[in-house]
mmCIF file of C-alpha atoms in Angstrom:
data_model
loop_
_atom_site.group_PDB
_atom_site.id
_atom_site.type_symbol
_atom_site.label_atom_id
_atom_site.label_comp_id
_atom_site.label_asym_id
_atom_site.label_seq_id
_atom_site.Cartn_x
_atom_site.Cartn_y
_atom_site.Cartn_z
ATOM 1 C CA MET L 1 -47.927 153.827 1.728
ATOM 2 C CA MET L 2 -44.699 152.721 3.388
ATOM 3 C CA LYS L 3 -44.870 155.609 5.883
ATOM 4 C CA THR L 4 -48.401 154.638 6.804
ATOM 5 C CA PHE L 5 -47.280 151.048 7.308
ATOM 6 C CA PHE L 6 -44.428 152.111 9.627
ATOM 7 C CA LYS L 7 -46.776 154.359 11.627
ATOM 8 C CA ILE L 8 -49.157 151.471 12.124
ATOM 9 C CA LEU L 9 -46.257 149.184 13.090
ATOM 10 C CA VAL L 10 -44.868 151.659 15.633
ATOM 11 C CA PHE L 11 -48.319 152.172 17.109
ATOM 12 C CA ALA L 12 -48.873 148.421 17.381
ATOM 13 C CA LEU L 13 -45.504 147.845 19.040
ATOM 14 C CA SER L 14 -46.103 150.705 21.473
ATOM 15 C CA PHE L 15 -49.514 149.328 22.370
ATOM 16 C CA ALA L 16 -48.064 145.842 22.871
ATOM 17 C CA LEU L 17 -45.318 147.154 25.140
ATOM 18 C CA LEU L 18 -47.839 149.144 27.147
ATOM 19 C CA PHE L 19 -50.006 146.051 27.503
ATOM 20 C CA LEU L 20 -47.057 143.924 28.603
ATOM 21 C CA TYR L 21 -45.976 146.559 31.124
ATOM 22 C CA ASN L 22 -49.403 146.862 32.674
ATOM 23 C CA GLY L 23 -49.859 143.115 32.670
ATOM 24 C CA SER L 24 -46.533 142.513 34.390
ATOM 25 C CA ALA L 25 -47.341 145.124 37.023
ATOM 26 C CA ALA L 26 -50.360 143.141 38.110
ATOM 27 C CA ALA L 27 -48.710 139.735 37.880
ATOM 28 C CA GLU L 28 -46.220 138.097 40.218
ATOM 29 C CA SER L 29 -42.636 139.110 39.574
ATOM 30 C CA ALA L 30 -40.552 136.768 37.457
ATOM 31 C CA ASP L 31 -37.649 136.707 39.935
ATOM 32 C CA GLY L 32 -39.803 135.551 42.843
ATOM 33 C CA SER L 33 -39.514 138.777 44.838
ATOM 34 C CA PRO L 34 -42.552 140.380 46.486
ATOM 35 C CA ARG L 35 -44.485 143.265 45.010
ATOM 36 C CA SER L 36 -44.596 144.705 48.520
ATOM 37 C CA SER L 37 -42.966 143.739 51.819
ATOM 38 C CA ILE L 38 -42.206 144.890 55.342
ATOM 39 C CA LEU L 39 -40.540 143.643 58.520
ATOM 40 C CA ILE L 40 -41.291 145.147 61.931
ATOM 41 C CA GLU L 41 -40.412 144.458 65.551
ATOM 42 C CA ALA L 42 -43.508 143.376 67.460
ATOM 43 C CA LYS L 43 -43.129 145.193 70.786
ATOM 44 C CA THR L 44 -42.479 148.690 69.475
ATOM 45 C CA GLY L 45 -43.658 148.394 65.884
ATOM 46 C CA ARG L 46 -40.317 149.717 64.653
ATOM 47 C CA VAL L 47 -39.913 149.209 60.906
ATOM 48 C CA LEU L 48 -36.717 147.254 60.271
ATOM 49 C CA TYR L 49 -37.156 146.909 56.520
ATOM 50 C CA GLU L 50 -39.742 147.936 53.947
ATOM 51 C CA GLN L 51 -40.136 147.853 50.187
ATOM 52 C CA ASN L 52 -43.128 149.438 48.497
ATOM 53 C CA ALA L 53 -44.976 148.911 51.786
ATOM 54 C CA HIS L 54 -47.639 151.585 51.226
ATOM 55 C CA GLU L 55 -49.045 150.376 47.893
ATOM 56 C CA PRO L 56 -52.712 149.248 48.141
ATOM 57 C CA LEU L 57 -52.975 145.614 47.019
ATOM 58 C CA PRO L 58 -55.407 142.712 47.357
ATOM 59 C CA MET L 59 -54.408 140.434 50.227
ATOM 60 C CA ALA L 60 -56.393 137.204 49.727
ATOM 61 C CA SER L 61 -56.851 135.102 52.886
ATOM 62 C CA THR L 62 -54.502 137.164 55.026
ATOM 63 C CA THR L 63 -57.762 139.121 55.420
ATOM 64 C CA LYS L 64 -58.700 136.468 57.968
ATOM 65 C CA ILE L 65 -56.234 137.874 60.492
ATOM 66 C CA MET L 66 -58.610 140.787 61.020
ATOM 67 C CA THR L 67 -61.626 138.451 60.887
ATOM 68 C CA ALA L 68 -60.208 136.428 63.767
ATOM 69 C CA LEU L 69 -59.163 139.493 65.751
ATOM 70 C CA VAL L 70 -62.600 141.136 65.543
ATOM 71 C CA ALA L 71 -64.291 137.831 66.397
ATOM 72 C CA LEU L 72 -62.119 137.269 69.465
ATOM 73 C CA GLU L 73 -62.603 140.835 70.689
ATOM 74 C CA ASN L 74 -66.380 140.800 70.253
ATOM 75 C CA GLY L 75 -67.416 137.180 70.748
ATOM 76 C CA ASN L 76 -67.311 134.356 73.264
ATOM 77 C CA VAL L 77 -65.178 131.415 72.139
ATOM 78 C CA HIS L 78 -67.650 128.968 73.728
ATOM 79 C CA ASP L 79 -70.726 130.297 71.903
ATOM 80 C CA LEU L 80 -72.129 128.139 69.115
ATOM 81 C CA VAL L 81 -71.804 129.539 65.597
ATOM 82 C CA THR L 82 -74.326 128.376 62.983
ATOM 83 C CA ALA L 83 -73.470 127.912 59.332
ATOM 84 C CA GLY L 84 -76.325 129.642 57.504
ATOM 85 C CA LYS L 85 -77.165 129.569 53.802
ATOM 86 C CA ASN L 86 -74.584 132.263 53.024
ATOM 87 C CA ALA L 87 -71.786 130.249 54.629
ATOM 88 C CA PHE L 88 -72.811 126.915 53.119
ATOM 89 C CA GLY L 89 -70.921 126.235 49.918
ATOM 90 C CA VAL L 90 -68.785 129.394 49.771
ATOM 91 C CA PRO L 91 -66.225 128.840 46.974
ATOM 92 C CA GLY L 92 -62.534 128.345 47.553
ATOM 93 C CA THR L 93 -60.913 126.771 50.586
ATOM 94 C CA SER L 94 -63.416 125.300 53.008
ATOM 95 C CA ILE L 95 -63.930 123.207 56.122
ATOM 96 C CA TYR L 96 -67.085 121.822 54.459
ATOM 97 C CA LEU L 97 -69.683 123.124 56.854
ATOM 98 C CA SER L 98 -73.116 121.652 56.253
ATOM 99 C CA LEU L 99 -76.179 123.899 56.219
ATOM 100 C CA GLY L 100 -77.219 124.601 59.806
ATOM 101 C CA GLU L 101 -74.128 122.963 61.304
ATOM 102 C CA GLN L 102 -73.028 124.449 64.619
ATOM 103 C CA LEU L 103 -69.552 124.689 66.077
ATOM 104 C CA PRO L 104 -68.123 126.675 69.001
ATOM 105 C CA LEU L 105 -66.557 129.941 67.860
ATOM 106 C CA LEU L 106 -63.118 128.658 68.910
ATOM 107 C CA ASP L 107 -63.402 125.649 66.568
ATOM 108 C CA MET L 108 -64.594 127.917 63.767
ATOM 109 C CA LEU L 109 -61.526 130.079 64.319
ATOM 110 C CA TYR L 110 -59.216 127.066 64.043
ATOM 111 C CA GLY L 111 -60.960 126.184 60.788
ATOM 112 C CA LEU L 112 -60.593 129.782 59.646
ATOM 113 C CA MET L 113 -56.895 130.181 60.371
ATOM 114 C CA LEU L 114 -55.446 126.680 59.818
ATOM 115 C CA ALA L 115 -57.540 125.412 56.886
ATOM 116 C CA SER L 116 -58.406 128.935 55.679
ATOM 117 C CA GLY L 117 -62.099 128.074 55.600
ATOM 118 C CA ASN L 118 -64.048 130.665 53.628
ATOM 119 C CA ASP L 119 -67.273 129.101 54.872
ATOM 120 C CA ALA L 120 -66.077 129.534 58.457
ATOM 121 C CA ALA L 121 -65.319 133.201 57.705
ATOM 122 C CA VAL L 122 -68.896 133.888 56.599
ATOM 123 C CA ALA L 123 -70.387 131.950 59.512
ATOM 124 C CA ILE L 124 -68.244 133.898 61.969
ATOM 125 C CA ALA L 125 -69.066 137.215 60.306
ATOM 126 C CA GLU L 126 -72.808 136.643 60.507
ATOM 127 C CA HIS L 127 -72.550 135.428 64.102
ATOM 128 C CA ILE L 128 -70.558 138.439 65.305
ATOM 129 C CA GLY L 129 -71.795 141.212 63.013
ATOM 130 C CA GLY L 130 -75.329 140.073 62.237
ATOM 131 C CA SER L 131 -74.429 140.108 58.539
ATOM 132 C CA VAL L 132 -71.337 140.065 56.366
ATOM 133 C CA ASP L 133 -71.742 143.792 55.662
ATOM 134 C CA GLY L 134 -72.146 144.548 59.358
ATOM 135 C CA PHE L 135 -69.045 142.539 60.195
ATOM 136 C CA CYS L 136 -66.988 144.202 57.458
ATOM 137 C CA LYS L 137 -67.893 147.557 58.969
ATOM 138 C CA MET L 138 -66.515 146.300 62.283
ATOM 139 C CA MET L 139 -63.341 145.217 60.503
ATOM 140 C CA ASN L 140 -62.910 148.608 58.866
ATOM 141 C CA ASP L 141 -63.599 150.452 62.116
ATOM 142 C CA ARG L 142 -60.980 148.341 63.880
ATOM 143 C CA ALA L 143 -58.466 149.005 61.115
ATOM 144 C CA ALA L 144 -59.013 152.753 61.508
ATOM 145 C CA VAL L 145 -58.363 152.538 65.256
ATOM 146 C CA LEU L 146 -55.087 150.718 64.560
ATOM 147 C CA GLY L 147 -53.930 153.524 62.290
ATOM 148 C CA CYS L 148 -54.300 151.682 58.991
ATOM 149 C CA GLU L 149 -54.036 154.302 56.274
ATOM 150 C CA ASP L 150 -55.187 152.468 53.152
ATOM 151 C CA THR L 151 -57.173 149.366 54.089
ATOM 152 C CA VAL L 152 -60.718 148.455 53.094
ATOM 153 C CA PHE L 153 -62.364 145.148 53.966
ATOM 154 C CA ALA L 154 -65.236 144.172 51.671
ATOM 155 C CA THR L 155 -65.277 140.494 52.695
ATOM 156 C CA PRO L 156 -64.312 138.486 55.797
ATOM 157 C CA HIS L 157 -62.408 135.863 53.761
ATOM 158 C CA GLY L 158 -60.444 137.715 51.077
ATOM 159 C CA LEU L 159 -61.953 136.290 47.921
ATOM 160 C CA PRO L 160 -61.744 138.863 45.091
ATOM 161 C CA ALA L 161 -64.097 141.785 45.657
ATOM 162 C CA GLU L 162 -64.220 145.343 44.455
ATOM 163 C CA ASN L 163 -62.288 147.773 46.662
ATOM 164 C CA HIS L 164 -60.954 145.047 48.970
ATOM 165 C CA HIS L 165 -57.327 145.922 49.662
ATOM 166 C CA THR L 166 -54.647 146.750 52.182
ATOM 167 C CA THR L 167 -50.932 147.555 52.288
ATOM 168 C CA ALA L 168 -48.023 145.586 53.689
ATOM 169 C CA ARG L 169 -47.620 148.288 56.327
ATOM 170 C CA ASP L 170 -51.277 148.163 57.398
ATOM 171 C CA LEU L 171 -51.340 144.381 57.428
ATOM 172 C CA ALA L 172 -48.281 144.333 59.694
ATOM 173 C CA LEU L 173 -50.089 146.654 62.122
ATOM 174 C CA ILE L 174 -53.118 144.356 62.134
ATOM 175 C CA ALA L 175 -50.984 141.260 62.704
ATOM 176 C CA ARG L 176 -49.048 142.979 65.476
ATOM 177 C CA GLU L 177 -52.290 143.745 67.321
ATOM 178 C CA ALA L 178 -53.673 140.261 66.751
ATOM 179 C CA MET L 179 -50.521 138.584 68.061
ATOM 180 C CA GLN L 180 -51.042 140.340 71.387
ATOM 181 C CA ASN L 181 -54.238 138.298 71.866
ATOM 182 C CA PRO L 182 -53.252 135.026 73.618
ATOM 183 C CA THR L 183 -55.986 132.956 71.961
ATOM 184 C CA PHE L 184 -55.133 134.227 68.499
ATOM 185 C CA ARG L 185 -51.465 133.574 69.164
ATOM 186 C CA GLU L 186 -52.200 130.016 70.246
ATOM 187 C CA ILE L 187 -54.326 129.322 67.154
ATOM 188 C CA VAL L 188 -51.885 130.601 64.535
ATOM 189 C CA SER L 189 -48.910 128.819 66.100
ATOM 190 C CA THR L 190 -50.711 125.453 65.941
ATOM 191 C CA GLN L 191 -49.539 123.164 63.134
ATOM 192 C CA ARG L 192 -52.307 120.574 63.353
ATOM 193 C CA ALA L 193 -55.662 120.409 65.120
ATOM 194 C CA SER L 194 -58.931 118.508 65.003
ATOM 195 C CA ILE L 195 -62.476 119.807 65.433
ATOM 196 C CA PRO L 196 -65.848 117.991 65.396
ATOM 197 C CA TRP L 197 -67.553 117.106 62.105
ATOM 198 C CA ALA L 198 -71.306 116.707 62.231
ATOM 199 C CA GLU L 199 -72.730 113.444 60.845
ATOM 200 C CA HIS L 200 -69.270 111.916 60.577
ATOM 201 C CA ASP L 201 -67.640 109.218 62.682
ATOM 202 C CA TYR L 202 -64.391 111.160 62.722
ATOM 203 C CA ASP L 203 -63.214 114.717 63.340
ATOM 204 C CA ARG L 204 -62.074 117.286 60.828
ATOM 205 C CA ILE L 205 -58.285 117.322 60.654
ATOM 206 C CA LEU L 206 -56.881 120.806 60.137
ATOM 207 C CA ASN L 207 -53.330 121.266 58.865
ATOM 208 C CA ASN L 208 -51.811 124.716 58.992
ATOM 209 C CA LYS L 209 -50.828 125.959 55.528
ATOM 210 C CA ASN L 210 -47.970 128.023 56.996
ATOM 211 C CA LYS L 211 -44.896 125.863 56.313
ATOM 212 C CA LEU L 212 -42.646 128.189 58.308
ATOM 213 C CA LEU L 213 -44.039 126.705 61.524
ATOM 214 C CA SER L 214 -42.285 123.425 60.793
ATOM 215 C CA GLU L 215 -39.345 124.690 58.750
ATOM 216 C CA TYR L 216 -38.153 127.930 60.342
ATOM 217 C CA PRO L 217 -36.706 127.943 63.896
ATOM 218 C CA GLY L 218 -38.709 130.248 66.151
ATOM 219 C CA ALA L 219 -41.692 130.667 63.806
ATOM 220 C CA ILE L 220 -44.949 131.413 65.654
ATOM 221 C CA GLY L 221 -47.502 132.362 62.936
ATOM 222 C CA VAL L 222 -49.464 133.821 61.226
ATOM 223 C CA LYS L 223 -51.404 133.355 57.882
ATOM 224 C CA THR L 224 -51.093 132.442 54.217
ATOM 225 C CA GLY L 225 -53.273 133.674 51.364
ATOM 226 C CA TYR L 226 -53.634 133.152 47.635
ATOM 227 C CA THR L 227 -55.908 134.205 44.810
ATOM 228 C CA LYS L 228 -55.038 134.745 41.167
ATOM 229 C CA ALA L 229 -55.643 138.462 41.603
ATOM 230 C CA ALA L 230 -53.603 138.844 44.791
ATOM 231 C CA GLY L 231 -50.871 136.311 44.106
ATOM 232 C CA ARG L 232 -49.204 134.543 47.004
ATOM 233 C CA CYS L 233 -49.473 136.556 50.212
ATOM 234 C CA LEU L 234 -47.938 135.697 53.568
ATOM 235 C CA VAL L 235 -47.947 137.282 57.006
ATOM 236 C CA PHE L 236 -45.352 135.648 59.242
ATOM 237 C CA ALA L 237 -43.816 135.959 62.700
ATOM 238 C CA ALA L 238 -40.886 134.475 64.575
ATOM 239 C CA GLU L 239 -39.195 134.977 67.930
ATOM 240 C CA ARG L 240 -35.594 134.477 69.066
ATOM 241 C CA ASP L 241 -33.735 135.722 72.144
ATOM 242 C CA GLY L 242 -36.545 138.080 73.134
ATOM 243 C CA LEU L 243 -36.733 139.645 69.660
ATOM 244 C CA GLU L 244 -40.118 139.077 67.984
ATOM 245 C CA LEU L 245 -40.434 139.956 64.314
ATOM 246 C CA ILE L 246 -43.542 140.280 62.140
ATOM 247 C CA GLY L 247 -43.340 140.429 58.370
ATOM 248 C CA VAL L 248 -45.555 140.680 55.307
ATOM 249 C CA VAL L 249 -44.966 139.799 51.660
ATOM 250 C CA LEU L 250 -47.704 140.531 49.117
ATOM 251 C CA ASN L 251 -47.879 139.180 45.568
ATOM 252 C CA CYS L 252 -44.766 137.070 46.069
ATOM 253 C CA PRO L 253 -44.088 133.877 44.059
ATOM 254 C CA ASP L 254 -41.389 132.660 46.472
ATOM 255 C CA TRP L 255 -43.364 133.593 49.544
ATOM 256 C CA PHE L 256 -41.813 131.236 52.102
ATOM 257 C CA GLN L 257 -38.250 131.736 50.833
ATOM 258 C CA GLU L 258 -38.660 135.517 50.874
ATOM 259 C CA ALA L 259 -40.158 135.374 54.374
ATOM 260 C CA GLU L 260 -37.223 133.341 55.640
ATOM 261 C CA ALA L 261 -34.780 135.768 54.039
ATOM 262 C CA LEU L 262 -36.483 138.741 55.702
ATOM 263 C CA LEU L 263 -36.510 137.033 59.089
ATOM 264 C CA ASP L 264 -32.846 136.080 58.727
ATOM 265 C CA ARG L 265 -32.066 139.678 57.870
ATOM 266 C CA GLY L 266 -33.877 140.848 60.991
ATOM 267 C CA PHE L 267 -32.283 138.403 63.412
ATOM 268 C CA GLU L 268 -28.808 138.896 61.949
ATOM 269 C CA ASN L 269 -28.846 142.695 62.130
ATOM 270 C CA TRP L 270 -31.000 143.593 65.133
ATOM 271 C CA LYS L 271 -31.039 142.863 68.859
ATOM 272 C CA MET L 272 -33.462 143.547 71.695
ATOM 273 C CA VAL L 273 -32.138 145.837 74.436
ATOM 274 C CA SER L 274 -33.820 146.390 77.795
ATOM 275 C CA LEU L 275 -32.840 149.392 79.922
ATOM 276 C CA LEU L 276 -35.576 149.168 82.567
ATOM 277 C CA SER L 277 -37.783 146.372 83.829
ATOM 278 C CA ALA L 278 -41.367 146.691 85.009
ATOM 279 C CA GLY L 279 -41.381 147.636 88.698
ATOM 280 C CA GLU L 280 -37.757 148.798 88.695
ATOM 281 C CA THR L 281 -37.048 151.932 90.741
ATOM 282 C CA VAL L 282 -36.035 154.817 88.529
ATOM 283 C CA ARG L 283 -35.612 157.620 91.039
ATOM 284 C CA THR L 284 -36.629 158.830 94.486
ATOM 285 C CA ILE L 285 -38.408 162.196 94.358
ATOM 286 C CA PRO L 286 -38.922 164.661 97.275
ATOM 287 C CA VAL L 287 -42.533 165.135 98.387
ATOM 288 C CA LYS L 288 -43.809 168.460 99.701
ATOM 289 C CA ASN L 289 -46.056 168.454 102.779
ATOM 290 C CA GLY L 290 -46.403 164.684 102.800
ATOM 291 C CA VAL L 291 -46.466 162.084 105.542
ATOM 292 C CA THR L 292 -43.174 160.915 104.062
ATOM 293 C CA ALA L 293 -40.454 163.137 102.679
ATOM 294 C CA ALA L 294 -39.943 161.238 99.415
ATOM 295 C CA VAL L 295 -41.440 158.601 97.138
ATOM 296 C CA ARG L 296 -39.987 155.991 94.858
ATOM 297 C CA VAL L 297 -40.874 156.237 91.168
ATOM 298 C CA ILE L 298 -40.940 152.979 89.218
ATOM 299 C CA ALA L 299 -41.359 151.874 85.592
ATOM 300 C CA SER L 300 -44.875 150.668 84.819
ATOM 301 C CA GLY L 301 -43.548 148.340 82.102
ATOM 302 C CA ASP L 302 -40.396 147.131 80.441
ATOM 303 C CA VAL L 303 -38.439 149.812 78.610
ATOM 304 C CA SER L 304 -37.016 147.743 75.776
ATOM 305 C CA GLY L 305 -36.727 147.899 72.022
ATOM 306 C CA PRO L 306 -34.797 146.801 68.927
ATOM 307 C CA VAL L 307 -31.527 148.392 67.879
ATOM 308 C CA GLY L 308 -28.763 147.528 65.455
ATOM 309 C CA LEU L 309 -26.130 145.063 66.662
ATOM 310 C CA ASP L 310 -23.498 147.794 67.163
ATOM 311 C CA ALA L 311 -25.890 150.411 68.542
ATOM 312 C CA TRP L 312 -26.900 151.318 72.074
ATOM 313 C CA PRO L 313 -30.078 153.325 72.727
ATOM 314 C CA ASP L 314 -30.557 156.315 75.009
ATOM 315 C CA LEU L 315 -32.836 156.361 78.042
ATOM 316 C CA VAL L 316 -34.590 159.702 78.443
ATOM 317 C CA LEU L 317 -36.404 160.308 81.738
ATOM 318 C CA GLU L 318 -38.979 163.059 82.111
ATOM 319 C CA LEU L 319 -39.770 163.643 85.801
ATOM 320 C CA PRO L 320 -40.525 166.641 88.045
ATOM 321 C CA ASP L 321 -38.016 167.770 90.657
ATOM 322 C CA SER L 322 -40.595 167.247 93.431
ATOM 323 C CA LEU L 323 -44.236 166.268 94.015
ATOM 324 C CA ASP L 324 -47.035 167.733 96.097
ATOM 325 C CA ALA L 325 -48.451 165.239 98.596
ATOM 326 C CA GLY L 326 -51.896 163.712 98.210
ATOM 327 C CA PHE L 327 -51.355 161.205 95.407
ATOM 328 C CA PRO L 328 -52.246 157.476 95.300
ATOM 329 C CA GLN L 329 -50.033 154.512 94.555
ATOM 330 C CA GLY L 330 -49.572 154.097 90.824
ATOM 331 C CA GLN L 331 -49.994 157.774 89.989
ATOM 332 C CA THR L 332 -48.317 158.607 86.662
ATOM 333 C CA VAL L 333 -45.740 161.314 87.255
ATOM 334 C CA GLY L 334 -43.473 161.070 84.219
ATOM 335 C CA THR L 335 -42.221 158.981 81.323
ATOM 336 C CA ALA L 336 -39.240 156.910 80.289
ATOM 337 C CA LYS L 337 -38.375 156.971 76.583
ATOM 338 C CA LEU L 338 -36.121 154.561 74.765
ATOM 339 C CA MET L 339 -34.513 156.416 71.855
ATOM 340 C CA ASP L 340 -32.248 155.323 69.041
ATOM 341 C CA ALA L 341 -30.842 157.592 66.339
ATOM 342 C CA GLY L 342 -33.301 160.310 67.320
ATOM 343 C CA GLN L 343 -36.305 157.967 67.048
ATOM 344 C CA THR L 344 -38.498 157.213 70.060
ATOM 345 C CA LEU L 345 -38.927 153.452 70.146
ATOM 346 C CA ILE L 346 -41.177 153.200 73.179
ATOM 347 C CA THR L 347 -42.583 155.463 75.888
ATOM 348 C CA VAL L 348 -43.417 153.940 79.275
ATOM 349 C CA PRO L 349 -45.240 155.782 82.089
ATOM 350 C CA LEU L 350 -43.356 156.221 85.357
ATOM 351 C CA VAL L 351 -45.567 155.824 88.421
ATOM 352 C CA THR L 352 -45.381 156.255 92.184
ATOM 353 C CA ALA L 353 -44.541 153.100 94.111
ATOM 354 C CA GLU L 354 -46.500 154.191 97.190
ATOM 355 C CA ALA L 355 -49.322 156.516 98.108
ATOM 356 C CA VAL L 356 -48.285 159.640 100.063
ATOM 357 C CA PRO L 357 -51.169 161.389 101.872
ATOM 358 C CA GLU L 358 -50.948 165.059 102.668
ATOM 359 C CA ARG L 359 -49.644 165.871 106.119
ATOM 360 C CA SER L 360 -52.404 167.316 108.350
ATOM 361 C CA PHE L 361 -52.547 168.951 111.779
ATOM 362 C CA ARG L 362 -53.909 165.719 113.218
ATOM 363 C CA TYR L 363 -51.065 163.747 111.672
ATOM 364 C CA GLY L 364 -48.504 166.220 113.037
ATOM 365 C CA TRP L 365 -50.021 166.088 116.541
ATOM 366 C CA HIS L 366 -49.973 162.269 116.632
ATOM 367 C CA ARG L 367 -46.410 162.240 115.383
ATOM 368 C CA LEU L 368 -45.381 164.717 118.065
ATOM 369 C CA LEU L 369 -46.938 162.521 120.744
ATOM 370 C CA ARG L 370 -45.170 159.455 119.411
ATOM 371 C CA GLU L 371 -41.808 161.187 119.362
ATOM 372 C CA TRP L 372 -42.203 163.145 122.637
ATOM 373 C CA PRO L 373 -40.569 160.550 124.923
ATOM 374 C CA LEU L 374 -37.593 160.429 122.595
ATOM 375 C CA ALA L 375 -37.253 164.183 122.689
ATOM 376 C CA ALA L 376 -37.630 164.244 126.497
ATOM 377 C CA GLY L 377 -34.948 161.578 126.899
ATOM 378 C CA GLU L 378 -32.438 163.739 125.111
#
């Protein structure tokens, strides 16, 4: 009897411990740290820090980063967006769109990103994609193009849905792409805005939920998110001395504190180094059978990237010894690579600064005539 009792007790304790373990895995950590996090440099995408960055997790309203990106890439910010029956009364955070209310897409996007309007998300999705399902397909297609490895969008707003997830790494890639869009960048760096409110004598006032914009020097975006299932999620960005950092924390009780700590870590340990500027001459290369004997080769963009404070990167040039004539201005003829510790940070095409036509008989004859008096004078 006693043995049976102890077996039952051991089984019960084991089951309880298993339950507590599984429950704690899904809940926010007790010490305030994130379940998953990452910090990257925006220009090159170099990962400066990561912790559990490839685990698929729900991401709440940080979903709306992709919603805004797809909308901006496929819509016109001046077009009117109508709040249909599916957008009207969506639960959660809202900008309180009335049924049939119309706003320009740009105003909807401010409502989406500052006030985290779930109703705005549905209205935008139906306007751009024809339906929420159609828009989610566009979101997933865009994520695939960006190289996201474990991201599925089932909604445009991030409310709990089956198989709606991403990773910190994928979300950083999405944010990096979005921050290259000037309109997106302007929206998410705005702390306060107002947009029209139908049937009201006053405008909607939108306050950005991202406290870093007012509390962290250099902060420039991007989006908060919270559901009970996802916990507190934050995608953030800041820029100092030419170094732009993008970070993600998922399921993080102390989201703003952890974001600040990650940004501090980045700015204290990394610097931006530039070895070539756009338009800078890299080399002069001989040209065979051309109207000129050589051509300047220039960098088509800045060759710059992040390195540790005590490090200095290598510049690797890949160019031919000579060129055959008959190429236009801007012809790609090689590459410049910025490398650090064996890692290629960025590759920039090297292009010809001038066109060099092929030398012809007619060209040679005209040149001979032009130079004849000089030759005769000698």
